PDB file of C-alpha atoms in Angstrom:
ATOM      1  CA  MET A   1      52.546  31.197 142.732  1.00  0.00           C
ATOM      2  CA  THR A   2      53.748  34.601 143.842  1.00  0.00           C
ATOM      3  CA  ARG A   3      51.649  37.156 145.606  1.00  0.00           C
ATOM      4  CA  LEU A   4      51.605  39.137 142.360  1.00  0.00           C
ATOM      5  CA  ALA A   5      49.579  36.495 140.562  1.00  0.00           C
ATOM      6  CA  THR A   6      47.329  36.067 143.577  1.00  0.00           C
ATOM      7  CA  LEU A   7      46.579  39.773 143.973  1.00  0.00           C
ATOM      8  CA  ALA A   8      46.162  40.356 140.247  1.00  0.00           C
ATOM      9  CA  ALA A   9      43.638  37.544 139.951  1.00  0.00           C
ATOM     10  CA  GLY A  10      41.576  38.886 142.840  1.00  0.00           C
ATOM     11  CA  LEU A  11      41.780  42.656 142.326  1.00  0.00           C
ATOM     12  CA  LEU A  12      41.598  42.967 138.529  1.00  0.00           C
ATOM     13  CA  ALA A  13      39.415  40.064 137.417  1.00  0.00           C
ATOM     14  CA  LEU A  14      36.979  39.387 140.273  1.00  0.00           C
ATOM     15  CA  ALA A  15      36.350  36.115 138.471  1.00  0.00           C
ATOM     16  CA  PRO A  16      33.827  33.654 139.932  1.00  0.00           C
ATOM     17  CA  VAL A  17      35.259  30.734 141.838  1.00  0.00           C
ATOM     18  CA  LEU A  18      34.527  27.235 140.631  1.00  0.00           C
ATOM     19  CA  THR A  19      32.521  25.238 143.135  1.00  0.00           C
ATOM     20  CA  SER A  20      32.726  21.615 143.991  1.00  0.00           C
ATOM     21  CA  ALA A  21      29.133  21.195 142.817  1.00  0.00           C
ATOM     22  CA  SER A  22      30.166  21.487 139.157  1.00  0.00           C
ATOM     23  CA  LEU A  23      32.683  18.707 139.624  1.00  0.00           C
ATOM     24  CA  ALA A  24      30.139  16.534 141.359  1.00  0.00           C
ATOM     25  CA  GLN A  25      27.837  16.618 138.298  1.00  0.00           C
ATOM     26  CA  ASN A  26      30.472  14.782 136.210  1.00  0.00           C
ATOM     27  CA  ALA A  27      31.403  12.269 138.929  1.00  0.00           C
ATOM     28  CA  PRO A  28      30.375   8.606 138.289  1.00  0.00           C
ATOM     29  CA  PRO A  29      27.573   7.154 140.467  1.00  0.00           C
ATOM     30  CA  PRO A  30      28.769   5.398 143.628  1.00  0.00           C
ATOM     31  CA  SER A  31      29.247   1.652 143.327  1.00  0.00           C
ATOM     32  CA  THR A  32      27.030  -0.671 145.388  1.00  0.00           C
ATOM     33  CA  ALA A  33      29.372  -3.636 145.100  1.00  0.00           C
ATOM     34  CA  PRO A  34      30.881  -4.791 148.405  1.00  0.00           C
ATOM     35  CA  SER A  35      34.480  -3.845 149.060  1.00  0.00           C
ATOM     36  CA  PRO A  36      37.219  -6.506 149.284  1.00  0.00           C
ATOM     37  CA  ALA A  37      37.330  -5.907 153.051  1.00  0.00           C
ATOM     38  CA  GLU A  38      33.586  -6.740 153.328  1.00  0.00           C
ATOM     39  CA  THR A  39      33.913  -9.901 151.157  1.00  0.00           C
ATOM     40  CA  ASN A  40      36.992 -11.241 152.967  1.00  0.00           C
ATOM     41  CA  PRO A  41      37.142  -9.448 156.315  1.00  0.00           C
ATOM     42  CA  LEU A  42      40.378  -9.537 158.249  1.00  0.00           C
ATOM     43  CA  PRO A  43      40.314 -11.186 161.697  1.00  0.00           C
ATOM     44  CA  THR A  44      39.628  -8.664 164.436  1.00  0.00           C
ATOM     45  CA  THR A  45      41.793 -10.314 167.068  1.00  0.00           C
ATOM     46  CA  THR A  46      45.146 -12.021 167.190  1.00  0.00           C
ATOM     47  CA  VAL A  47      45.936 -14.488 169.962  1.00  0.00           C
ATOM     48  CA  PRO A  48      49.546 -14.020 171.088  1.00  0.00           C
ATOM     49  CA  ASP A  49      51.811 -17.069 171.417  1.00  0.00           C
ATOM     50  CA  THR A  50      52.783 -17.035 175.086  1.00  0.00           C
ATOM     51  CA  SER A  51      54.988 -20.100 174.735  1.00  0.00           C
ATOM     52  CA  LYS A  52      57.807 -18.021 173.264  1.00  0.00           C
ATOM     53  CA  SER A  53      60.040 -15.853 175.374  1.00  0.00           C
ATOM     54  CA  GLY A  54      60.507 -12.160 174.717  1.00  0.00           C
ATOM     55  CA  PRO A  55      57.998  -9.460 173.851  1.00  0.00           C
ATOM     56  CA  ASP A  56      55.335 -10.023 171.238  1.00  0.00           C
ATOM     57  CA  PRO A  57      56.598  -8.261 168.058  1.00  0.00           C
ATOM     58  CA  ALA A  58      52.978  -7.371 167.161  1.00  0.00           C
ATOM     59  CA  SER A  59      52.302  -5.652 170.488  1.00  0.00           C
ATOM     60  CA  PRO A  60      52.911  -1.890 170.746  1.00  0.00           C
ATOM     61  CA  ALA A  61      56.222  -0.798 172.140  1.00  0.00           C
ATOM     62  CA  PRO A  62      56.189   0.713 175.650  1.00  0.00           C
ATOM     63  CA  GLN A  63      56.180   4.499 175.808  1.00  0.00           C
ATOM     64  CA  GLN A  64      59.626   6.030 176.069  1.00  0.00           C
ATOM     65  CA  VAL A  65      60.857   9.527 176.784  1.00  0.00           C
ATOM     66  CA  PRO A  66      61.906  11.067 173.428  1.00  0.00           C
ATOM     67  CA  ILE A  67      65.602  11.830 173.107  1.00  0.00           C
ATOM     68  CA  PRO A  68      66.448  15.191 171.509  1.00  0.00           C
ATOM     69  CA  ARG A  69      68.557  14.818 168.412  1.00  0.00           C
ATOM     70  CA  PRO A  70      69.841  17.171 165.720  1.00  0.00           C
ATOM     71  CA  ALA A  71      67.404  17.873 162.887  1.00  0.00           C
ATOM     72  CA  GLN A  72      68.090  15.738 159.832  1.00  0.00           C
ATOM     73  CA  SER A  73      68.420  17.259 156.398  1.00  0.00           C
ATOM     74  CA  GLY A  74      65.030  17.453 154.721  1.00  0.00           C
ATOM     75  CA  ALA A  75      63.129  16.473 157.877  1.00  0.00           C
ATOM     76  CA  ALA A  76      59.877  18.326 158.521  1.00  0.00           C
ATOM     77  CA  ARG A  77      60.185  20.427 161.663  1.00  0.00           C
ATOM     78  CA  THR A  78      58.103  23.372 162.752  1.00  0.00           C
ATOM     79  CA  VAL A  79      59.472  25.933 165.191  1.00  0.00           C
ATOM     80  CA  THR A  80      57.214  28.505 166.851  1.00  0.00           C
ATOM     81  CA  PRO A  81      58.972  31.758 167.854  1.00  0.00           C
ATOM     82  CA  PRO A  82      58.190  33.141 171.336  1.00  0.00           C
ATOM     83  CA  PRO A  83      55.371  35.701 171.573  1.00  0.00           C
ATOM     84  CA  SER A  84      56.161  39.410 171.711  1.00  0.00           C
ATOM     85  CA  THR A  85      55.054  41.921 174.315  1.00  0.00           C
ATOM     86  CA  LEU A  86      54.830  44.751 171.762  1.00  0.00           C
ATOM     87  CA  PRO A  87      51.235  45.647 170.773  1.00  0.00           C
ATOM     88  CA  THR A  88      49.724  45.135 167.332  1.00  0.00           C
ATOM     89  CA  LEU A  89      48.195  47.982 165.303  1.00  0.00           C
ATOM     90  CA  VAL A  90      44.706  46.928 166.376  1.00  0.00           C
ATOM     91  CA  PRO A  91      43.942  44.764 169.443  1.00  0.00           C
ATOM     92  CA  THR A  92      42.927  41.202 168.680  1.00  0.00           C
ATOM     93  CA  PRO A  93      39.204  40.705 169.442  1.00  0.00           C
ATOM     94  CA  ALA A  94      38.143  38.314 172.198  1.00  0.00           C
ATOM     95  CA  GLU A  95      36.459  36.094 169.591  1.00  0.00           C
ATOM     96  CA  PRO A  96      38.438  36.607 166.379  1.00  0.00           C
ATOM     97  CA  ASN A  97      36.684  35.880 163.078  1.00  0.00           C
ATOM     98  CA  ASP A  98      38.187  34.730 159.816  1.00  0.00           C
ATOM     99  CA  VAL A  99      38.042  38.283 158.422  1.00  0.00           C
ATOM    100  CA  ASP A 100      38.007  41.153 160.877  1.00  0.00           C
ATOM    101  CA  GLU A 101      36.855  44.690 159.976  1.00  0.00           C
ATOM    102  CA  VAL A 102      39.183  47.179 161.673  1.00  0.00           C
ATOM    103  CA  THR A 103      40.201  50.832 161.606  1.00  0.00           C
ATOM    104  CA  LEU A 104      43.949  51.340 161.440  1.00  0.00           C
ATOM    105  CA  PRO A 105      45.295  54.307 163.419  1.00  0.00           C
ATOM    106  CA  ALA A 106      48.031  56.508 161.987  1.00  0.00           C
ATOM    107  CA  LYS A 107      51.082  55.792 164.112  1.00  0.00           C
ATOM    108  CA  PRO A 108      54.536  57.387 163.964  1.00  0.00           C
ATOM    109  CA  VAL A 109      56.944  54.938 162.372  1.00  0.00           C
ATOM    110  CA  ALA A 110      60.542  54.607 161.260  1.00  0.00           C
ATOM    111  CA  ILE A 111      60.570  53.660 157.564  1.00  0.00           C
ATOM    112  CA  LEU A 112      63.109  51.948 155.333  1.00  0.00           C
ATOM    113  CA  ALA A 113      62.116  51.556 151.666  1.00  0.00           C
ATOM    114  CA  GLY A 114      63.515  48.756 149.540  1.00  0.00           C
ATOM    115  CA  GLU A 115      62.883  46.151 146.879  1.00  0.00           C
ATOM    116  CA  THR A 116      63.545  42.430 146.714  1.00  0.00           C
ATOM    117  CA  LYS A 117      63.076  39.284 144.681  1.00  0.00           C
ATOM    118  CA  TRP A 118      60.204  37.066 145.796  1.00  0.00           C
ATOM    119  CA  GLU A 119      62.476  34.212 146.857  1.00  0.00           C
ATOM    120  CA  GLU A 120      64.553  36.605 149.000  1.00  0.00           C
ATOM    121  CA  ALA A 121      61.611  38.446 150.575  1.00  0.00           C
ATOM    122  CA  ARG A 122      61.812  37.019 154.095  1.00  0.00           C
ATOM    123  CA  ALA A 123      65.590  37.469 154.385  1.00  0.00           C
ATOM    124  CA  ASN A 124      65.575  41.044 153.033  1.00  0.00           C
ATOM    125  CA  LEU A 125      62.624  42.136 155.170  1.00  0.00           C
ATOM    126  CA  ARG A 126      64.400  40.723 158.213  1.00  0.00           C
ATOM    127  CA  LYS A 127      67.531  42.736 157.306  1.00  0.00           C
ATOM    128  CA  ALA A 128      65.435  45.889 156.850  1.00  0.00           C
ATOM    129  CA  PHE A 129      63.871  45.531 160.298  1.00  0.00           C
ATOM    130  CA  LYS A 130      67.314  44.989 161.824  1.00  0.00           C
ATOM    131  CA  THR A 131      68.619  48.145 160.141  1.00  0.00           C
ATOM    132  CA  ILE A 132      65.667  50.129 161.495  1.00  0.00           C
ATOM    133  CA  GLY A 133      66.181  48.652 164.972  1.00  0.00           C
ATOM    134  CA  ASP A 134      69.870  49.564 164.964  1.00  0.00           C
ATOM    135  CA  THR A 135      68.992  53.118 163.900  1.00  0.00           C
ATOM    136  CA  LEU A 136      66.410  53.469 166.676  1.00  0.00           C
ATOM    137  CA  THR A 137      68.979  52.296 169.236  1.00  0.00           C
ATOM    138  CA  LYS A 138      71.487  54.844 167.947  1.00  0.00           C
ATOM    139  CA  LEU A 139      68.870  57.619 168.241  1.00  0.00           C
ATOM    140  CA  ASN A 140      67.730  56.405 171.679  1.00  0.00           C
ATOM    141  CA  LEU A 141      64.235  55.606 170.375  1.00  0.00           C
ATOM    142  CA  LYS A 142      62.265  52.536 171.404  1.00  0.00           C
ATOM    143  CA  PRO A 143      59.908  50.421 169.281  1.00  0.00           C
ATOM    144  CA  ALA A 144      56.234  50.815 170.238  1.00  0.00           C
ATOM    145  CA  GLY A 145      54.691  48.105 168.073  1.00  0.00           C
ATOM    146  CA  ARG A 146      55.259  45.108 165.890  1.00  0.00           C
ATOM    147  CA  PRO A 147      57.202  45.441 162.588  1.00  0.00           C
ATOM    148  CA  ILE A 148      55.037  46.022 159.514  1.00  0.00           C
ATOM    149  CA  ALA A 149      55.665  46.030 155.765  1.00  0.00           C
ATOM    150  CA  LEU A 150      53.643  47.877 153.122  1.00  0.00           C
ATOM    151  CA  PHE A 151      53.844  46.327 149.657  1.00  0.00           C
ATOM    152  CA  THR A 152      53.828  49.344 147.341  1.00  0.00           C
ATOM    153  CA  LYS A 153      54.460  47.719 143.933  1.00  0.00           C
ATOM    154  CA  THR A 154      54.583  44.113 142.747  1.00  0.00           C
ATOM    155  CA  GLU A 155      56.190  42.701 139.622  1.00  0.00           C
ATOM    156  CA  ASP A 156      56.831  39.284 138.099  1.00  0.00           C
ATOM    157  CA  ASP A 157      60.157  38.712 139.820  1.00  0.00           C
ATOM    158  CA  GLY A 158      59.851  40.838 142.949  1.00  0.00           C
ATOM    159  CA  PHE A 159      58.254  43.773 144.737  1.00  0.00           C
ATOM    160  CA  GLN A 160      58.883  47.159 146.319  1.00  0.00           C
ATOM    161  CA  TYR A 161      58.111  47.699 149.983  1.00  0.00           C
ATOM    162  CA  GLU A 162      58.311  50.052 152.931  1.00  0.00           C
ATOM    163  CA  ALA A 163      59.465  48.308 156.108  1.00  0.00           C
ATOM    164  CA  MET A 164      58.245  50.107 159.247  1.00  0.00           C
ATOM    165  CA  ILE A 165      58.581  49.898 163.019  1.00  0.00           C
ATOM    166  CA  PRO A 166      56.129  51.954 165.136  1.00  0.00           C
ATOM    167  CA  ILE A 167      57.640  54.321 167.705  1.00  0.00           C
ATOM    168  CA  GLU A 168      56.174  56.454 170.477  1.00  0.00           C
ATOM    169  CA  ALA A 169      56.848  59.726 168.667  1.00  0.00           C
ATOM    170  CA  ALA A 170      58.940  60.940 165.752  1.00  0.00           C
ATOM    171  CA  PRO A 171      62.090  62.922 166.604  1.00  0.00           C
ATOM    172  CA  GLY A 172      61.365  66.579 167.332  1.00  0.00           C
ATOM    173  CA  GLN A 173      64.008  67.689 164.816  1.00  0.00           C
ATOM    174  CA  PRO A 174      65.394  65.962 161.729  1.00  0.00           C
ATOM    175  CA  ALA A 175      67.525  63.041 162.856  1.00  0.00           C
ATOM    176  CA  GLU A 176      70.493  61.537 161.029  1.00  0.00           C
ATOM    177  CA  GLY A 177      69.132  58.066 160.452  1.00  0.00           C
ATOM    178  CA  GLY A 178      70.804  57.307 157.124  1.00  0.00           C
ATOM    179  CA  ASP A 179      68.305  55.636 154.811  1.00  0.00           C
ATOM    180  CA  VAL A 180      65.777  55.339 157.648  1.00  0.00           C
ATOM    181  CA  LYS A 181      63.087  58.035 157.482  1.00  0.00           C
ATOM    182  CA  PHE A 182      60.206  58.923 159.772  1.00  0.00           C
ATOM    183  CA  GLY A 183      56.528  59.194 158.933  1.00  0.00           C
ATOM    184  CA  SER A 184      53.111  57.653 159.646  1.00  0.00           C
ATOM    185  CA  SER A 185      51.732  54.176 159.078  1.00  0.00           C
ATOM    186  CA  PRO A 186      48.744  53.621 156.720  1.00  0.00           C
ATOM    187  CA  SER A 187      45.430  54.444 158.383  1.00  0.00           C
ATOM    188  CA  GLY A 188      41.710  54.027 157.764  1.00  0.00           C
ATOM    189  CA  LYS A 189      39.303  51.152 157.192  1.00  0.00           C
ATOM    190  CA  ALA A 190      40.821  47.753 156.502  1.00  0.00           C
ATOM    191  CA  LEU A 191      40.074  44.048 156.583  1.00  0.00           C
ATOM    192  CA  ARG A 192      42.400  41.966 158.736  1.00  0.00           C
ATOM    193  CA  TYR A 193      43.098  38.312 158.013  1.00  0.00           C
ATOM    194  CA  ARG A 194      45.484  36.154 159.995  1.00  0.00           C
ATOM    195  CA  HIS A 195      48.177  33.914 158.555  1.00  0.00           C
ATOM    196  CA  SER A 196      49.490  31.148 160.791  1.00  0.00           C
ATOM    197  CA  GLY A 197      52.238  29.048 159.228  1.00  0.00           C
ATOM    198  CA  THR A 198      55.594  29.459 157.498  1.00  0.00           C
ATOM    199  CA  TYR A 199      56.316  32.531 155.391  1.00  0.00           C
ATOM    200  CA  GLU A 200      56.620  30.328 152.327  1.00  0.00           C
ATOM    201  CA  GLU A 201      52.959  29.260 152.827  1.00  0.00           C
ATOM    202  CA  ILE A 202      51.549  32.800 152.910  1.00  0.00           C
ATOM    203  CA  ASP A 203      50.477  32.755 149.249  1.00  0.00           C
ATOM    204  CA  GLY A 204      47.742  30.272 150.161  1.00  0.00           C
ATOM    205  CA  THR A 205      46.455  32.687 152.812  1.00  0.00           C
ATOM    206  CA  TYR A 206      46.328  35.488 150.243  1.00  0.00           C
ATOM    207  CA  GLU A 207      44.326  33.247 147.914  1.00  0.00           C
ATOM    208  CA  THR A 208      41.768  32.667 150.669  1.00  0.00           C
ATOM    209  CA  LEU A 209      41.548  36.392 151.437  1.00  0.00           C
ATOM    210  CA  ILE A 210      41.186  37.336 147.757  1.00  0.00           C
ATOM    211  CA  ALA A 211      38.434  34.734 147.327  1.00  0.00           C
ATOM    212  CA  TYR A 212      36.575  36.308 150.256  1.00  0.00           C
ATOM    213  CA  LEU A 213      36.937  39.810 148.793  1.00  0.00           C
ATOM    214  CA  ASP A 214      35.695  38.544 145.416  1.00  0.00           C
ATOM    215  CA  ALA A 215      32.689  36.787 146.910  1.00  0.00           C
ATOM    216  CA  LYS A 216      31.706  39.882 148.915  1.00  0.00           C
ATOM    217  CA  GLU A 217      32.605  42.237 146.021  1.00  0.00           C
ATOM    218  CA  ILE A 218      34.662  44.397 148.387  1.00  0.00           C
ATOM    219  CA  PRO A 219      36.923  46.900 146.579  1.00  0.00           C
ATOM    220  CA  VAL A 220      40.378  47.317 148.121  1.00  0.00           C
ATOM    221  CA  GLN A 221      43.596  49.105 147.244  1.00  0.00           C
ATOM    222  CA  ASP A 222      46.317  47.295 145.327  1.00  0.00           C
ATOM    223  CA  ARG A 223      48.527  47.674 148.412  1.00  0.00           C
ATOM    224  CA  PHE A 224      48.567  45.201 151.274  1.00  0.00           C
ATOM    225  CA  LEU A 225      50.026  45.592 154.734  1.00  0.00           C
ATOM    226  CA  GLU A 226      51.659  42.743 156.666  1.00  0.00           C
ATOM    227  CA  GLU A 227      52.165  42.921 160.438  1.00  0.00           C
ATOM    228  CA  TYR A 228      54.593  40.401 161.935  1.00  0.00           C
ATOM    229  CA  VAL A 229      53.177  39.372 165.305  1.00  0.00           C
ATOM    230  CA  THR A 230      56.111  36.973 165.593  1.00  0.00           C
ATOM    231  CA  ASP A 231      59.576  37.846 164.335  1.00  0.00           C
ATOM    232  CA  LEU A 232      60.754  36.799 160.885  1.00  0.00           C
ATOM    233  CA  GLY A 233      63.399  34.259 161.850  1.00  0.00           C
ATOM    234  CA  GLU A 234      66.070  32.674 159.709  1.00  0.00           C
ATOM    235  CA  GLY A 235      64.506  29.197 159.606  1.00  0.00           C
ATOM    236  CA  ALA A 236      62.194  28.466 156.683  1.00  0.00           C
ATOM    237  CA  ASP A 237      60.261  26.017 158.884  1.00  0.00           C
ATOM    238  CA  GLU A 238      59.324  28.576 161.537  1.00  0.00           C
ATOM    239  CA  LYS A 239      55.593  28.903 162.184  1.00  0.00           C
ATOM    240  CA  LEU A 240      54.742  32.598 162.061  1.00  0.00           C
ATOM    241  CA  ASP A 241      51.746  34.663 163.117  1.00  0.00           C
ATOM    242  CA  ILE A 242      51.144  37.455 160.575  1.00  0.00           C
ATOM    243  CA  ASN A 243      48.252  39.897 160.261  1.00  0.00           C
ATOM    244  CA  ILE A 244      47.409  40.771 156.642  1.00  0.00           C
ATOM    245  CA  TYR A 245      45.522  44.047 156.144  1.00  0.00           C
ATOM    246  CA  ALA A 246      43.579  44.724 152.934  1.00  0.00           C
ATOM    247  CA  LEU A 247      43.233  48.514 152.765  1.00  0.00           C
ATOM    248  CA  ALA A 248      39.789  49.745 151.753  1.00  0.00           C
ATOM    249  CA  LYS A 249      39.415  52.082 148.780  1.00  0.00           C
TER     250      LYS A 249
END
């Protein structure tokens, strides 16, 4: 499921969510018959044969120091990128909730607009942020916040976006930044929800957020803002920390 289907279901339909109670009404009554384990219980102890030499094959192996080895193809491996010292748009509260009501400030940003297919989103956003970073270095400007992306239009096979990096102040006079422009980040009331996991798993986080908005009947814009607290790396198995902002109407 793409984010298009997720956002369309939540913002246009506001359909009620099925509860587990309706499924429970059609479930068969629990059986009172004893389980096979209760009828023929397994022995709780096993007496080792000490007459044989060598370690007991049933006994647990002694703890060993793991030996690093190259990742195998198809093996599940989660990598967590190092934290960044750049600030987020809004400070994280001391006791963060599932959904956090915030007010986004308008910050000067360097902007690069683009579009991408859904399956190429992470790679193309990463390229956009690199292009902006290279432009800022050329203009002797420093980033002042985490990279953000505003999703301006979604379609079946892809979406349009504005990749942004906050800066201290926009150039005093028009700067030759190529396709990189300067402006302000979205501002105003918003609901912040955190995604922690791979980028490929973010659709599930959007489903949770949309369900919350539906249940509370909170109207929001059809544009969402993502803030990458950790960098978008090249590995699909990297565990990311991303703030999702639903912009209030």
